[in-house]
mmCIF file of C-alpha atoms in Angstrom:
data_model
loop_
_atom_site.group_PDB
_atom_site.id
_atom_site.type_symbol
_atom_site.label_atom_id
_atom_site.label_comp_id
_atom_site.label_asym_id
_atom_site.label_seq_id
_atom_site.Cartn_x
_atom_site.Cartn_y
_atom_site.Cartn_z
ATOM 1 C CA MET A 1 0.000 0.000 0.000
ATOM 2 C CA ASN A 2 1.545 3.332 -1.068
ATOM 3 C CA SER A 3 1.297 6.561 0.935
ATOM 4 C CA VAL A 4 -1.768 7.812 -0.977
ATOM 5 C CA GLN A 5 -3.592 4.502 -0.428
ATOM 6 C CA ARG A 6 -2.606 4.457 3.240
ATOM 7 C CA ARG A 7 -3.941 7.979 3.879
ATOM 8 C CA SER A 8 -7.167 7.124 2.045
ATOM 9 C CA PHE A 9 -7.648 3.878 3.954
ATOM 10 C CA LEU A 10 -6.939 5.439 7.348
ATOM 11 C CA LYS A 11 -9.437 8.196 6.606
ATOM 12 C CA PHE A 12 -12.225 5.685 5.980
ATOM 13 C CA ALA A 13 -11.166 3.207 8.668
ATOM 14 C CA ALA A 14 -11.431 5.929 11.286
ATOM 15 C CA ALA A 15 -15.005 6.788 10.253
ATOM 16 C CA PRO A 16 -17.810 5.902 12.713
ATOM 17 C CA LEU A 17 -19.159 2.358 12.519
ATOM 18 C CA ALA A 18 -22.198 1.902 10.297
ATOM 19 C CA PHE A 19 -23.990 0.080 13.116
ATOM 20 C CA SER A 20 -23.545 -0.995 16.707
ATOM 21 C CA ALA A 21 -23.936 -4.509 18.050
ATOM 22 C CA GLY A 22 -27.583 -3.880 18.881
ATOM 23 C CA ASP A 23 -28.621 -2.415 15.545
ATOM 24 C CA PRO A 24 -30.640 -4.438 13.007
ATOM 25 C CA PRO A 25 -28.610 -6.019 10.180
ATOM 26 C CA GLN A 26 -29.069 -3.256 7.663
ATOM 27 C CA VAL A 27 -26.966 -0.625 5.960
ATOM 28 C CA ALA A 28 -27.025 2.640 7.893
ATOM 29 C CA ALA A 29 -27.402 5.920 6.065
ATOM 30 C CA GLN A 30 -24.339 8.143 6.329
ATOM 31 C CA SER A 31 -23.243 11.400 4.818
ATOM 32 C CA ALA A 32 -19.979 9.880 3.581
ATOM 33 C CA PRO A 33 -19.266 6.376 2.276
ATOM 34 C CA ALA A 34 -18.432 4.000 5.100
ATOM 35 C CA ALA A 35 -15.347 1.842 4.847
ATOM 36 C CA VAL A 36 -15.850 -1.640 3.415
ATOM 37 C CA LEU A 37 -12.831 -3.741 4.320
ATOM 38 C CA LEU A 38 -12.824 -6.983 2.337
ATOM 39 C CA VAL A 39 -9.773 -8.110 4.292
ATOM 40 C CA GLY A 40 -9.681 -9.784 7.677
ATOM 41 C CA ASP A 41 -12.531 -11.291 9.654
ATOM 42 C CA GLY A 42 -13.622 -8.317 11.750
ATOM 43 C CA LEU A 43 -14.203 -4.575 11.840
ATOM 44 C CA SER A 44 -10.541 -3.495 12.154
ATOM 45 C CA LEU A 45 -11.443 -0.934 14.810
ATOM 46 C CA SER A 46 -9.135 2.047 15.105
ATOM 47 C CA PRO A 47 -7.602 2.993 18.478
ATOM 48 C CA ALA A 48 -10.069 5.877 18.699
ATOM 49 C CA GLN A 49 -13.001 3.544 18.115
ATOM 50 C CA TYR A 50 -11.708 1.179 20.802
ATOM 51 C CA ALA A 51 -11.333 4.060 23.231
ATOM 52 C CA ASN A 52 -14.847 5.367 22.533
ATOM 53 C CA LEU A 53 -16.349 1.910 22.893
ATOM 54 C CA LEU A 54 -14.532 1.261 26.173
ATOM 55 C CA THR A 55 -15.837 4.559 27.511
ATOM 56 C CA THR A 56 -19.373 3.578 26.557
ATOM 57 C CA VAL A 57 -19.328 0.094 28.098
ATOM 58 C CA ALA A 58 -17.551 1.242 31.264
ATOM 59 C CA ALA A 59 -20.194 3.953 31.798
ATOM 60 C CA LYS A 60 -23.001 1.401 32.115
ATOM 61 C CA GLU A 61 -24.532 1.319 35.579
ATOM 62 C CA SER A 62 -24.043 -2.454 35.860
ATOM 63 C CA PHE A 63 -20.374 -2.374 34.869
ATOM 64 C CA ARG A 64 -17.830 -3.947 37.236
ATOM 65 C CA ARG A 65 -14.221 -4.540 36.332
ATOM 66 C CA ASP A 66 -12.573 -7.879 36.997
ATOM 67 C CA THR A 67 -9.546 -8.587 39.179
ATOM 68 C CA TYR A 68 -7.205 -11.302 37.934
ATOM 69 C CA LEU A 69 -9.911 -12.343 35.450
ATOM 70 C CA LYS A 70 -12.524 -12.857 38.167
ATOM 71 C CA SER A 71 -15.980 -11.248 38.009
ATOM 72 C CA GLY A 72 -17.104 -8.386 35.740
ATOM 73 C CA PRO A 73 -17.275 -8.683 31.943
ATOM 74 C CA VAL A 74 -14.803 -11.591 31.953
ATOM 75 C CA GLU A 75 -17.205 -13.732 33.969
ATOM 76 C CA GLU A 76 -20.155 -12.569 31.842
ATOM 77 C CA LEU A 77 -18.309 -13.502 28.660
ATOM 78 C CA GLU A 78 -17.296 -16.903 30.024
ATOM 79 C CA ASN A 79 -20.892 -17.684 31.001
ATOM 80 C CA ALA A 80 -22.288 -16.468 27.689
ATOM 81 C CA MET A 81 -19.825 -18.491 25.617
ATOM 82 C CA ALA A 82 -20.299 -21.640 27.720
ATOM 83 C CA ALA A 83 -24.037 -21.404 27.069
ATOM 84 C CA LEU A 84 -23.607 -20.744 23.344
ATOM 85 C CA LEU A 85 -21.224 -23.676 22.965
ATOM 86 C CA GLY A 86 -23.194 -26.033 25.188
ATOM 87 C CA LYS A 87 -20.286 -26.622 27.572
ATOM 88 C CA GLU A 88 -20.216 -26.770 31.386
ATOM 89 C CA ARG A 89 -17.672 -24.026 31.767
ATOM 90 C CA ALA A 90 -15.631 -21.546 29.740
ATOM 91 C CA LEU A 91 -12.354 -19.839 30.600
ATOM 92 C CA PHE A 92 -10.873 -16.582 29.314
ATOM 93 C CA LEU A 93 -7.244 -16.767 28.159
ATOM 94 C CA PRO A 94 -5.129 -13.969 26.668
ATOM 95 C CA THR A 95 -4.335 -15.833 23.406
ATOM 96 C CA GLY A 96 -5.550 -18.640 21.199
ATOM 97 C CA THR A 97 -2.044 -20.083 21.146
ATOM 98 C CA LEU A 98 -2.273 -20.652 24.892
ATOM 99 C CA ALA A 99 -5.824 -22.018 24.627
ATOM 100 C CA ASN A 100 -4.841 -24.643 22.047
ATOM 101 C CA HIS A 101 -1.648 -25.548 23.887
ATOM 102 C CA LEU A 102 -3.159 -26.022 27.340
ATOM 103 C CA ALA A 103 -6.220 -27.876 26.049
ATOM 104 C CA VAL A 104 -4.134 -30.449 24.180
ATOM 105 C CA ARG A 105 -1.657 -30.708 27.063
ATOM 106 C CA VAL A 106 -4.385 -31.641 29.547
ATOM 107 C CA LEU A 107 -6.296 -33.884 27.131
ATOM 108 C CA ALA A 108 -3.190 -35.837 26.119
ATOM 109 C CA GLY A 109 -2.198 -36.425 29.735
ATOM 110 C CA ASP A 110 0.715 -38.749 30.366
ATOM 111 C CA THR A 111 0.660 -40.218 26.843
ATOM 112 C CA ARG A 112 2.001 -36.903 25.501
ATOM 113 C CA LYS A 113 1.116 -37.697 21.871
ATOM 114 C CA ALA A 114 -1.486 -35.817 19.808
ATOM 115 C CA LEU A 115 -2.668 -36.061 16.204
ATOM 116 C CA VAL A 116 -3.068 -32.741 14.357
ATOM 117 C CA GLN A 117 -3.661 -31.494 10.836
ATOM 118 C CA ALA A 118 -0.408 -30.726 9.049
ATOM 119 C CA GLU A 119 -1.887 -27.326 8.063
ATOM 120 C CA SER A 120 -3.183 -26.478 11.531
ATOM 121 C CA HIS A 121 -2.312 -23.393 13.519
ATOM 122 C CA LEU A 122 -1.217 -25.553 16.459
ATOM 123 C CA TYR A 123 1.334 -27.358 14.308
ATOM 124 C CA ARG A 124 2.475 -24.601 11.949
ATOM 125 C CA ASP A 125 2.009 -21.265 13.673
ATOM 126 C CA GLU A 126 2.586 -21.565 17.415
ATOM 127 C CA GLY A 127 6.375 -21.753 17.573
ATOM 128 C CA ASP A 128 6.407 -25.413 18.663
ATOM 129 C CA CYS A 129 5.197 -24.252 22.082
ATOM 130 C CA ALA A 130 3.347 -27.489 22.803
ATOM 131 C CA GLN A 131 6.486 -29.497 22.063
ATOM 132 C CA LEU A 132 8.941 -27.215 23.858
ATOM 133 C CA LEU A 133 6.906 -26.237 26.916
ATOM 134 C CA SER A 134 4.795 -29.339 27.492
ATOM 135 C CA GLY A 135 6.818 -32.121 25.891
ATOM 136 C CA LEU A 136 4.000 -33.028 23.507
ATOM 137 C CA ASN A 137 4.643 -35.058 20.383
ATOM 138 C CA LEU A 138 2.441 -33.598 17.635
ATOM 139 C CA VAL A 139 1.924 -36.006 14.732
ATOM 140 C CA PRO A 140 0.856 -34.137 11.560
ATOM 141 C CA LEU A 141 -1.623 -35.759 9.160
ATOM 142 C CA GLY A 142 -3.159 -34.742 5.823
ATOM 143 C CA PRO A 143 -0.706 -32.218 4.357
ATOM 144 C CA GLY A 144 -2.420 -29.764 2.014
ATOM 145 C CA ARG A 145 -5.901 -30.633 3.259
ATOM 146 C CA ALA A 146 -8.407 -29.264 5.759
ATOM 147 C CA THR A 147 -10.079 -32.627 6.384
ATOM 148 C CA LEU A 148 -8.597 -35.784 7.864
ATOM 149 C CA THR A 149 -10.433 -39.043 7.288
ATOM 150 C CA ALA A 150 -11.404 -41.331 10.117
ATOM 151 C CA ASP A 151 -9.483 -44.105 8.392
ATOM 152 C CA GLU A 152 -6.167 -42.232 8.404
ATOM 153 C CA VAL A 153 -6.711 -41.206 12.014
ATOM 154 C CA ALA A 154 -7.382 -44.835 12.967
ATOM 155 C CA LYS A 155 -4.276 -45.953 11.091
ATOM 156 C CA ALA A 156 -2.114 -43.400 12.935
ATOM 157 C CA VAL A 157 -3.573 -44.436 16.288
ATOM 158 C CA ASP A 158 -2.994 -48.125 15.574
ATOM 159 C CA GLU A 159 0.588 -47.545 14.435
ATOM 160 C CA SER A 160 1.367 -45.527 17.560
ATOM 161 C CA ALA A 161 -0.069 -48.191 19.857
ATOM 162 C CA GLY A 162 1.550 -51.089 18.036
ATOM 163 C CA PRO A 163 4.686 -53.105 18.783
ATOM 164 C CA PRO A 164 7.503 -53.147 19.428
ATOM 165 C CA TYR A 165 7.440 -49.866 21.381
ATOM 166 C CA PRO A 166 3.866 -48.607 21.936
ATOM 167 C CA ALA A 167 3.408 -44.838 22.279
ATOM 168 C CA PRO A 168 -0.371 -44.343 22.411
ATOM 169 C CA VAL A 169 -2.178 -41.231 21.139
ATOM 170 C CA GLY A 170 -3.789 -39.245 23.945
ATOM 171 C CA ALA A 171 -5.461 -36.411 22.033
ATOM 172 C CA ILE A 172 -6.665 -35.334 18.613
ATOM 173 C CA SER A 173 -6.828 -31.637 17.702
ATOM 174 C CA ILE A 174 -8.857 -30.388 14.738
ATOM 175 C CA GLU A 175 -8.912 -26.840 13.374
ATOM 176 C CA SER A 176 -11.943 -25.648 11.423
ATOM 177 C CA PRO A 177 -12.082 -23.423 9.427
ATOM 178 C CA VAL A 178 -8.401 -23.801 8.548
ATOM 179 C CA ARG A 179 -6.558 -20.505 8.114
ATOM 180 C CA ARG A 180 -3.763 -21.988 5.994
ATOM 181 C CA ARG A 181 -6.408 -23.422 3.641
ATOM 182 C CA ASP A 182 -8.101 -20.035 3.149
ATOM 183 C CA GLY A 183 -10.984 -20.790 5.469
ATOM 184 C CA GLN A 184 -11.834 -24.286 4.284
ATOM 185 C CA VAL A 185 -13.892 -26.228 6.816
ATOM 186 C CA PHE A 186 -13.330 -29.759 8.040
ATOM 187 C CA GLU A 187 -16.102 -31.881 6.488
ATOM 188 C CA PHE A 188 -18.718 -32.366 9.179
ATOM 189 C CA GLU A 189 -19.582 -35.998 8.489
ATOM 190 C CA GLU A 190 -15.904 -36.944 8.662
ATOM 191 C CA MET A 191 -15.523 -34.838 11.795
ATOM 192 C CA LYS A 192 -18.309 -36.818 13.462
ATOM 193 C CA LYS A 193 -16.621 -40.098 12.518
ATOM 194 C CA VAL A 194 -13.233 -38.985 13.855
ATOM 195 C CA CYS A 195 -14.720 -37.790 17.151
ATOM 196 C CA ALA A 196 -16.823 -40.942 17.587
ATOM 197 C CA TYR A 197 -13.720 -43.059 16.974
ATOM 198 C CA ALA A 198 -11.746 -41.030 19.528
ATOM 199 C CA ARG A 199 -14.488 -41.226 22.131
ATOM 200 C CA ALA A 200 -14.733 -45.005 21.772
ATOM 201 C CA ARG A 201 -11.001 -45.261 22.467
ATOM 202 C CA ARG A 202 -10.950 -42.643 25.227
ATOM 203 C CA ILE A 203 -8.797 -40.257 23.223
ATOM 204 C CA GLY A 204 -9.350 -36.604 24.093
ATOM 205 C CA THR A 205 -10.573 -34.251 21.363
ATOM 206 C CA HIS A 206 -10.003 -30.511 20.952
ATOM 207 C CA LEU A 207 -11.513 -28.133 18.401
ATOM 208 C CA ASP A 208 -9.528 -25.087 17.347
ATOM 209 C CA GLY A 209 -12.682 -23.199 16.431
ATOM 210 C CA ALA A 210 -11.065 -19.765 16.311
ATOM 211 C CA ARG A 211 -13.247 -18.870 13.304
ATOM 212 C CA MET A 212 -16.087 -21.342 13.853
ATOM 213 C CA PHE A 213 -18.765 -18.628 14.133
ATOM 214 C CA LEU A 214 -17.837 -17.558 10.592
ATOM 215 C CA ALA A 215 -18.383 -21.071 9.237
ATOM 216 C CA SER A 216 -21.905 -21.646 10.520
ATOM 217 C CA PRO A 217 -23.808 -19.488 7.983
ATOM 218 C CA TYR A 218 -22.014 -21.319 5.159
ATOM 219 C CA THR A 219 -22.411 -24.849 6.531
ATOM 220 C CA GLY A 220 -25.745 -24.560 8.318
ATOM 221 C CA ILE A 221 -24.125 -26.154 11.380
ATOM 222 C CA SER A 222 -24.266 -24.160 14.612
ATOM 223 C CA PRO A 223 -21.261 -23.547 16.872
ATOM 224 C CA ALA A 224 -22.956 -25.693 19.527
ATOM 225 C CA GLN A 225 -23.290 -28.593 17.071
ATOM 226 C CA TYR A 226 -19.599 -28.398 16.259
ATOM 227 C CA ALA A 227 -18.607 -28.050 19.908
ATOM 228 C CA ALA A 228 -20.769 -30.998 21.014
ATOM 229 C CA LEU A 229 -18.422 -33.414 19.229
ATOM 230 C CA PHE A 230 -15.343 -32.330 21.211
ATOM 231 C CA ASP A 231 -14.146 -32.337 24.797
ATOM 232 C CA THR A 232 -12.798 -28.788 24.512
ATOM 233 C CA VAL A 233 -13.252 -25.949 22.039
ATOM 234 C CA TYR A 234 -11.443 -22.627 21.578
ATOM 235 C CA VAL A 235 -12.975 -19.503 20.017
ATOM 236 C CA SER A 236 -11.088 -16.297 19.226
ATOM 237 C CA MET A 237 -12.359 -13.068 20.747
ATOM 238 C CA TYR A 238 -10.412 -10.665 18.538
ATOM 239 C CA LYS A 239 -10.884 -11.975 15.004
ATOM 240 C CA TYR A 240 -14.546 -11.050 14.541
ATOM 241 C CA PHE A 241 -15.767 -10.177 18.030
ATOM 242 C CA ASN A 242 -13.269 -7.320 17.677
ATOM 243 C CA ALA A 243 -11.665 -7.454 21.120
ATOM 244 C CA PRO A 244 -8.063 -6.217 21.346
ATOM 245 C CA PHE A 245 -6.963 -9.698 22.454
ATOM 246 C CA GLY A 246 -8.318 -12.837 24.073
ATOM 247 C CA ALA A 247 -9.687 -16.339 23.648
ATOM 248 C CA ILE A 248 -12.358 -18.507 25.204
ATOM 249 C CA LEU A 249 -11.722 -22.161 25.979
ATOM 250 C CA ALA A 250 -14.775 -24.230 26.907
ATOM 251 C CA GLY A 251 -15.246 -27.775 28.156
ATOM 252 C CA PRO A 252 -16.062 -29.919 31.214
ATOM 253 C CA SER A 253 -15.729 -28.117 34.543
ATOM 254 C CA PRO A 254 -13.028 -30.396 36.060
ATOM 255 C CA LEU A 255 -10.836 -30.087 32.976
ATOM 256 C CA ILE A 256 -11.273 -26.311 32.738
ATOM 257 C CA ALA A 257 -10.408 -26.023 36.447
ATOM 258 C CA ARG A 258 -7.077 -27.727 35.751
ATOM 259 C CA ILE A 259 -6.432 -25.380 32.843
ATOM 260 C CA GLU A 260 -7.224 -22.382 35.053
ATOM 261 C CA ILE A 261 -4.320 -23.395 37.288
ATOM 262 C CA LEU A 262 -2.057 -23.800 34.263
ATOM 263 C CA ARG A 263 -3.119 -20.354 33.036
ATOM 264 C CA HIS A 264 -1.585 -18.870 36.162
ATOM 265 C CA GLN A 265 1.503 -21.090 35.979
ATOM 266 C CA PHE A 266 2.104 -19.993 32.400
ATOM 267 C CA GLY A 267 2.049 -16.348 33.487
ATOM 268 C CA SER A 268 -1.329 -15.516 31.951
ATOM 269 C CA ALA A 269 -3.569 -14.756 34.929
ATOM 270 C CA ILE A 270 -3.396 -11.093 33.945
ATOM 271 C CA TYR A 271 -4.564 -8.434 36.419
ATOM 272 C CA GLN A 272 -7.636 -7.523 34.410
ATOM 273 C CA GLY A 273 -9.212 -8.440 31.086
ATOM 274 C CA TRP A 274 -12.378 -6.347 31.146
ATOM 275 C CA GLU A 275 -11.263 -4.160 28.239
ATOM 276 C CA SER A 276 -11.185 -7.239 26.003
ATOM 277 C CA ALA A 277 -14.173 -9.085 27.441
ATOM 278 C CA ALA A 278 -16.454 -6.043 27.373
ATOM 279 C CA VAL A 279 -15.717 -5.351 23.707
ATOM 280 C CA ALA A 280 -16.246 -9.019 22.813
ATOM 281 C CA LEU A 281 -19.577 -9.054 24.697
ATOM 282 C CA HIS A 282 -20.662 -5.901 22.899
ATOM 283 C CA HIS A 283 -20.094 -7.446 19.488
ATOM 284 C CA LEU A 284 -21.338 -10.892 20.485
ATOM 285 C CA ASP A 285 -24.767 -9.364 21.066
ATOM 286 C CA GLY A 286 -26.603 -9.775 17.755
ATOM 287 C CA PHE A 287 -23.544 -11.106 15.916
ATOM 288 C CA SER A 288 -25.345 -14.059 14.357
ATOM 289 C CA GLU A 289 -27.999 -11.868 12.727
ATOM 290 C CA ARG A 290 -25.500 -9.290 11.518
ATOM 291 C CA TYR A 291 -23.169 -11.908 10.094
ATOM 292 C CA GLN A 292 -26.003 -13.732 8.344
ATOM 293 C CA SER A 293 -26.741 -10.408 6.666
ATOM 294 C CA ALA A 294 -23.067 -10.012 5.744
ATOM 295 C CA VAL A 295 -23.026 -13.460 4.150
ATOM 296 C CA ARG A 296 -26.131 -12.653 2.075
ATOM 297 C CA ASN A 297 -24.609 -9.358 0.980
ATOM 298 C CA GLY A 298 -21.350 -11.121 0.140
ATOM 299 C CA GLU A 299 -23.077 -13.734 -2.007
ATOM 300 C CA ARG A 300 -24.979 -10.977 -3.808
ATOM 301 C CA LEU A 301 -21.730 -9.058 -4.380
ATOM 302 C CA PHE A 302 -20.034 -12.115 -5.873
ATOM 303 C CA GLU A 303 -23.030 -12.661 -8.139
ATOM 304 C CA LEU A 304 -22.882 -9.060 -9.351
ATOM 305 C CA LEU A 305 -19.124 -9.141 -9.925
ATOM 306 C CA ARG A 306 -19.414 -12.306 -12.012
ATOM 307 C CA GLY A 307 -22.361 -10.878 -13.907
ATOM 308 C CA SER A 308 -20.432 -7.737 -14.862
ATOM 309 C CA GLY A 309 -18.107 -9.815 -17.035
ATOM 310 C CA LYS A 310 -15.135 -7.907 -15.638
ATOM 311 C CA PHE A 311 -14.213 -10.233 -12.802
ATOM 312 C CA LYS A 312 -13.768 -13.887 -11.992
ATOM 313 C CA ILE A 313 -14.791 -15.089 -8.555
ATOM 314 C CA ASP A 314 -13.685 -18.538 -7.412
ATOM 315 C CA ARG A 315 -15.061 -20.262 -4.327
ATOM 316 C CA LEU A 316 -13.030 -22.897 -2.543
ATOM 317 C CA PRO A 317 -14.542 -26.361 -2.062
ATOM 318 C CA SER A 318 -15.823 -26.554 1.531
ATOM 319 C CA GLY A 319 -14.981 -22.856 1.870
ATOM 320 C CA SER A 320 -16.360 -20.270 4.262
ATOM 321 C CA ASN A 321 -15.954 -16.487 4.149
ATOM 322 C CA ILE A 322 -13.111 -16.231 1.596
ATOM 323 C CA ALA A 323 -13.365 -16.060 -2.200
ATOM 324 C CA LYS A 324 -10.689 -15.500 -4.857
ATOM 325 C CA LEU A 325 -10.887 -12.415 -7.088
ATOM 326 C CA ARG A 326 -9.249 -12.072 -10.509
ATOM 327 C CA LEU A 327 -9.723 -9.705 -13.437
ATOM 328 C CA ALA A 328 -11.480 -11.352 -16.377
ATOM 329 C CA SER A 329 -8.903 -9.733 -18.652
ATOM 330 C CA GLY A 330 -6.021 -11.008 -16.520
ATOM 331 C CA GLY A 331 -3.234 -8.830 -15.190
ATOM 332 C CA ALA A 332 -2.266 -7.372 -11.849
ATOM 333 C CA LEU A 333 -4.784 -5.936 -9.398
ATOM 334 C CA ASP A 334 -2.670 -2.933 -8.357
ATOM 335 C CA GLN A 335 -4.725 -0.281 -10.142
ATOM 336 C CA LEU A 336 -8.016 -1.798 -9.007
ATOM 337 C CA ARG A 337 -6.781 -1.899 -5.405
ATOM 338 C CA GLU A 338 -5.663 1.745 -5.477
ATOM 339 C CA ARG A 339 -8.869 3.028 -7.052
ATOM 340 C CA LEU A 340 -11.037 1.094 -4.621
ATOM 341 C CA ALA A 341 -9.024 2.448 -1.693
ATOM 342 C CA ASN A 342 -9.811 5.959 -2.899
ATOM 343 C CA VAL A 343 -13.546 5.272 -2.447
ATOM 344 C CA GLY A 344 -13.199 3.495 0.895
ATOM 345 C CA ILE A 345 -13.121 -0.140 -0.237
ATOM 346 C CA ARG A 346 -10.119 -2.236 0.640
ATOM 347 C CA ILE A 347 -9.031 -5.530 -0.906
ATOM 348 C CA GLY A 348 -5.911 -7.546 -0.146
ATOM 349 C CA GLY A 349 -3.171 -8.978 -2.324
ATOM 350 C CA ALA A 350 0.513 -8.262 -2.775
ATOM 351 C CA LYS A 351 1.887 -5.774 -5.278
ATOM 352 C CA GLY A 352 1.849 -7.272 -8.758
ATOM 353 C CA ALA A 353 -0.477 -10.125 -7.742
ATOM 354 C CA THR A 354 -3.146 -11.221 -10.210
ATOM 355 C CA GLU A 355 -5.343 -12.733 -7.514
ATOM 356 C CA ALA A 356 -6.632 -11.523 -4.148
ATOM 357 C CA ASN A 357 -8.749 -12.922 -1.357
ATOM 358 C CA LEU A 358 -12.060 -11.220 -0.688
ATOM 359 C CA GLN A 359 -13.033 -11.818 2.944
ATOM 360 C CA ILE A 360 -16.601 -11.356 4.082
ATOM 361 C CA ASN A 361 -16.982 -9.600 7.410
ATOM 362 C CA GLU A 362 -19.479 -7.209 8.981
ATOM 363 C CA THR A 363 -18.128 -4.156 7.151
ATOM 364 C CA ILE A 364 -19.868 -5.322 3.973
ATOM 365 C CA ASN A 365 -23.155 -4.369 5.673
ATOM 366 C CA ARG A 366 -22.125 -0.691 5.500
ATOM 367 C CA ARG A 367 -23.109 -0.363 1.829
ATOM 368 C CA THR A 368 -25.378 -2.243 -0.531
ATOM 369 C CA ALA A 369 -23.924 -5.011 -2.667
ATOM 370 C CA GLU A 370 -24.976 -3.020 -5.741
ATOM 371 C CA GLU A 371 -23.033 0.044 -4.590
ATOM 372 C CA ILE A 372 -19.906 -2.007 -3.852
ATOM 373 C CA ALA A 373 -20.126 -3.858 -7.178
ATOM 374 C CA GLY A 374 -20.569 -0.541 -8.955
ATOM 375 C CA ALA A 375 -17.383 0.758 -7.356
ATOM 376 C CA PHE A 376 -15.513 -2.347 -8.534
ATOM 377 C CA ALA A 377 -16.784 -1.909 -12.084
ATOM 378 C CA ALA A 378 -15.912 1.802 -12.119
ATOM 379 C CA ALA A 379 -12.430 1.061 -10.791
ATOM 380 C CA VAL A 380 -11.749 -1.228 -13.763
ATOM 381 C CA GLY A 381 -13.115 1.285 -16.242
#
């Protein structure tokens, strides 16, 4: 992004939100075009927007801050997420990396071996923390794929438990949607088979559901239905609930109680987390309705872009909120990106790239699909 693009983007990104968490899922009328950010999973709130929102939530009569993550918005968020996910208890942690790590550590127990997707965040993007800090042996399966089959999981379990030196599998971790596969989801029927197999053999199961709330409108499967298959489940609080940091880990009360102790031992029982929990609660309220609207608007936008004859839109098999954009005429997207930035629409992609991801998030609700598609067409000329 050059200096002109950056100034243009910052101008629009700092504009007031088109709606609050309690507003109906519709495009709000504004005197100036509101920023539509087809990058990332959330609203990309500016520091000023965070500060204003924190002032608003802290001014509520019922507001109480937490102390060492006890009481206040942290407790409210934990209770709300436990109910949404159908779990006995939920725990706030500062990061998803810690949530995944501690869940698999406790589930694996003394066996210390866990099966993971080769493309998973736990295996590829967490600095080998589970191996280095907890002595876990992560066994990667299914390179290049979001879905593992029950058959390959069973084969890996049998090989680990076999002679001459058995080293049984204690846990299985599944990520869905998979970030490194551009938001592809783990096929639900295969997920059910894997989890049923694990349960029958008393192997713990963990779901890295950082983006699971984004998948549901595309799959028709609720977060609670996904979570019901697993012992523990993690959900990100900053990706689309727009908190500055934080994660929720949910599961059975005895297991979560053990992880609460580990949270302190790993130096993460921070003095207070209300500023994250309160923002996540604010955006959790009404999120499902707003995001359903965003998905409808996104599908309409893709339809209009294809229909213009100027663009090619490719959807990934078993995809969620990410589509691929290319020019029908071929060529780099640099000029399109710059012109869209000048009218408050942002798309991703590196300089010189001929393809870019379009990510559907709540900001697409700030304008009609027809208006956004018109801006795309005008930017091509």
